[in-house]
Amino acid sequence: MTGNPDVIVIGAGVIGLSVAWRCTQRGLVVTVVDPALDAPDSGRAVGAWHTAAGMLAPVTELHYEGRELLALNVDSAARYPDFAAELAEATGLDVGYRRCGTVQVAWDAADLADLRALHAFQASLGVTSELLTSRDLRKLSPTLAAGLPGGLWAADDHQVDNRLLHAALLVAARRAGVDVRQGHVASVDVRSGRAAGVRIDDGASVSAAHIVLAAGAWSRDIGGLPDDVRPPVRPVKGQTIRLTAPPDLLPHVVRGSVKGHPVYLVPRTNGEVVVGASSEEAGFDIRARTGAVYELLRDATALVPELSEVTFAEVSTSVRPGSPDNAPIIGPTRLDGFVVATGHYRNGILLTPVTGDEVATIVADGKVPDILAAFSPDRFGAPVAATGAASAAAAAATNSSTPIEASPCTSP
Ligand SMILES: Cc1cc2nc3c(=O)[nH]c(=O)nc-3n(C[C@H](O)[C@H](O)[C@H](O)COP(=O)(O)OP(=O)(O)OC[C@H]3O[C@@H](n4cnc5c(N)ncnc54)[C@H](O)[C@@H]3O)c2cc1C
């Protein structure tokens, strides 16, 4: 590429790549910078996109969020069929989007009562789900453990293979003309009161009229930013496990809470089953923790006993970009030319289509779409300082864990 780009995107996770791809389609010249393009093979830290399970779960995630986030989640889920088809046409790559639905199972009578209350709450918001009896459960998913008292069927909660999605976005962005560079952005250059470029740790600096920060959980630690512009994201460690099972073992995504421990099973068509996930306040310590692996396997096999006979393939660990209110932070900031797209926490794979489309609108047209109004970076009062490696290490020392995450399989 010769000359400066119009847009620099910091971070080539699913969010950064979708923003870059969409901005290029709007006629802008885009550079994306990320240090971990080869990380899955290098053993270095890698974005949450690599660890995620790929549930697209606006319904079964509902109890964790407010109405605005529900609307954003539902909107993004509705964009998925076209998004997956457009990516397939642009790249020839399948992203594993499967309209399989999700079975949420109750472990005991108290759990079933909670699911009934959740069902009523969902209905009050116009969200469709169906109560299931014990017999319904076994009919829908015959390998579920005997004796589970009932559950909930979320026909609209689906899945995508997040690793295939990332691979396709990378190819689509490059084919559309995005310059994807390996590098760690050390700081944003602020000149005359506006963001004017970035400095990369190899000493290079690149100038552009628009900078989009999409560095996931690492977004808070980019240098050069005024504290009132720095997004207040924190790393929320999560572990998933990948198993190799017979492809027909599970027809749907299964979520459950075994004696209070949430767990989910996401079956791919090739027999891979993703089991997740732990949720730990452990800073940037992404070492796999044996207790989390044990708990996930214990709870997964409690729901589907046959899983104890399948092949163990992988443990994956990364950090979700959590925000103070667990909702994403998307939009222009007080610093001219500087747009943030981060804080997607548990739903960044689901929110990839809407974030890519609407951030491109912000950059290209200078307008904030209504659907993003509730997610403005300005909604948090106090300015934040960078977390820095020291505070991350301190958080790692007080590691606690509570497994969370969970939810949703027919090709489009
Ligand atoms: C265990 C687990 C399970 C999950 N399950 C689901 C799920 O089922 N469904 C769902 O919707 N979501 C799920 N998520 C959440 C989802 O993975 C994230 O919300 C999503 O990946 C956020 O995307 P992102 O591109 O913002 O960040 P990331 O995917 O984390 O990517 C950030 C990128 O920024 C790069 N970067 C970091 N620092 C810099 C820098 N200084 N300069 C340049 N680049 C930098 C990183 O290398 C990385 O490539 C899960 C997450 C975890 C951890």
CSV table of N, CA and C in Angstrom, one decimal, residues 216-220 231-237 279-281 283-284 319-326 329 343 345 387:
chain,number,residue,atom,x,y,z
A,216,GLY,N,-10.3,-5.9,21.8
A,216,GLY,CA,-10.9,-6.8,22.8
A,216,GLY,C,-10.5,-6.4,24.2
A,217,ALA,N,-10.2,-7.4,25.0
A,217,ALA,CA,-9.9,-7.1,26.4
A,217,ALA,C,-8.6,-6.3,26.6
A,218,TRP,N,-7.9,-6.1,25.6
A,218,TRP,CA,-6.6,-5.4,25.7
A,218,TRP,C,-6.8,-3.9,25.3
A,219,SER,N,-8.1,-3.5,25.0
A,219,SER,CA,-8.4,-2.1,24.5
A,219,SER,C,-8.0,-1.0,25.5
A,220,ARG,N,-8.0,-1.3,26.8
A,220,ARG,CA,-7.8,-0.3,27.8
A,220,ARG,C,-6.3,0.1,27.9
A,231,PRO,N,-11.4,3.1,27.0
A,231,PRO,CA,-12.6,2.3,27.3
A,231,PRO,C,-12.4,1.4,28.6
A,232,PRO,N,-13.4,1.4,29.5
A,232,PRO,CA,-13.2,0.7,30.8
A,232,PRO,C,-13.4,-0.8,30.7
A,233,VAL,N,-12.7,-1.5,29.8
A,233,VAL,CA,-12.8,-2.9,29.7
A,233,VAL,C,-11.9,-3.6,30.6
A,234,ARG,N,-12.3,-4.8,31.0
A,234,ARG,CA,-11.4,-5.7,31.9
A,234,ARG,C,-11.4,-7.1,31.3
A,235,PRO,N,-10.3,-7.8,31.5
A,235,PRO,CA,-10.3,-9.2,31.0
A,235,PRO,C,-11.1,-10.1,31.9
A,236,VAL,N,-12.0,-10.9,31.3
A,236,VAL,CA,-12.7,-12.0,32.1
A,236,VAL,C,-12.3,-13.3,31.4
A,237,LYS,N,-11.4,-14.0,32.2
A,237,LYS,CA,-10.8,-15.2,31.7
A,237,LYS,C,-11.9,-16.3,31.4
A,279,SER,N,-15.6,-18.7,33.9
A,279,SER,CA,-15.5,-17.3,33.9
A,279,SER,C,-14.8,-16.9,35.2
A,280,GLU,N,-13.6,-16.3,35.0
A,280,GLU,CA,-12.7,-16.1,36.1
A,280,GLU,C,-12.1,-14.6,36.0
A,281,GLU,N,-12.1,-14.0,37.2
A,281,GLU,CA,-11.4,-12.7,37.3
A,281,GLU,C,-9.9,-12.9,37.5
A,283,GLY,N,-7.2,-11.4,35.6
A,283,GLY,CA,-6.3,-10.5,34.8
A,283,GLY,C,-6.0,-11.2,33.5
A,284,PHE,N,-4.8,-11.0,33.0
A,284,PHE,CA,-4.4,-11.5,31.7
A,284,PHE,C,-3.7,-12.9,31.8
A,319,VAL,N,-9.4,-14.2,27.1
A,319,VAL,CA,-10.1,-13.3,28.0
A,319,VAL,C,-11.2,-12.5,27.2
A,320,ARG,N,-12.4,-12.5,27.8
A,320,ARG,CA,-13.5,-11.8,27.2
A,320,ARG,C,-13.3,-10.3,27.5
A,321,PRO,N,-13.7,-9.4,26.6
A,321,PRO,CA,-13.7,-8.0,27.0
A,321,PRO,C,-14.9,-7.6,27.7
A,322,GLY,N,-14.8,-7.6,29.1
A,322,GLY,CA,-15.9,-7.2,29.9
A,322,GLY,C,-16.0,-5.7,30.1
A,323,SER,N,-17.2,-5.2,30.3
A,323,SER,CA,-17.4,-3.7,30.5
A,323,SER,C,-18.1,-3.6,31.9
A,324,PRO,N,-18.2,-2.4,32.4
A,324,PRO,CA,-18.8,-2.3,33.8
A,324,PRO,C,-20.3,-2.7,33.8
A,325,ASP,N,-21.0,-2.5,32.7
A,325,ASP,CA,-22.4,-3.0,32.7
A,325,ASP,C,-22.7,-4.2,31.8
A,326,ASN,N,-21.6,-4.9,31.4
A,326,ASN,CA,-21.6,-6.1,30.6
A,326,ASN,C,-22.2,-5.9,29.2
A,329,ILE,N,-19.2,-1.5,24.1
A,329,ILE,CA,-18.9,-0.1,24.1
A,329,ILE,C,-18.6,0.3,22.7
A,343,GLY,N,-15.7,-4.3,24.3
A,343,GLY,CA,-16.6,-4.6,25.5
A,343,GLY,C,-17.7,-5.6,25.1
A,345,TYR,N,-17.9,-8.6,25.6
A,345,TYR,CA,-18.0,-9.6,26.7
A,345,TYR,C,-18.4,-11.0,26.2
A,387,THR,N,-4.8,-0.6,32.8
A,387,THR,CA,-4.7,-1.6,33.8
A,387,THR,C,-3.2,-1.9,34.0
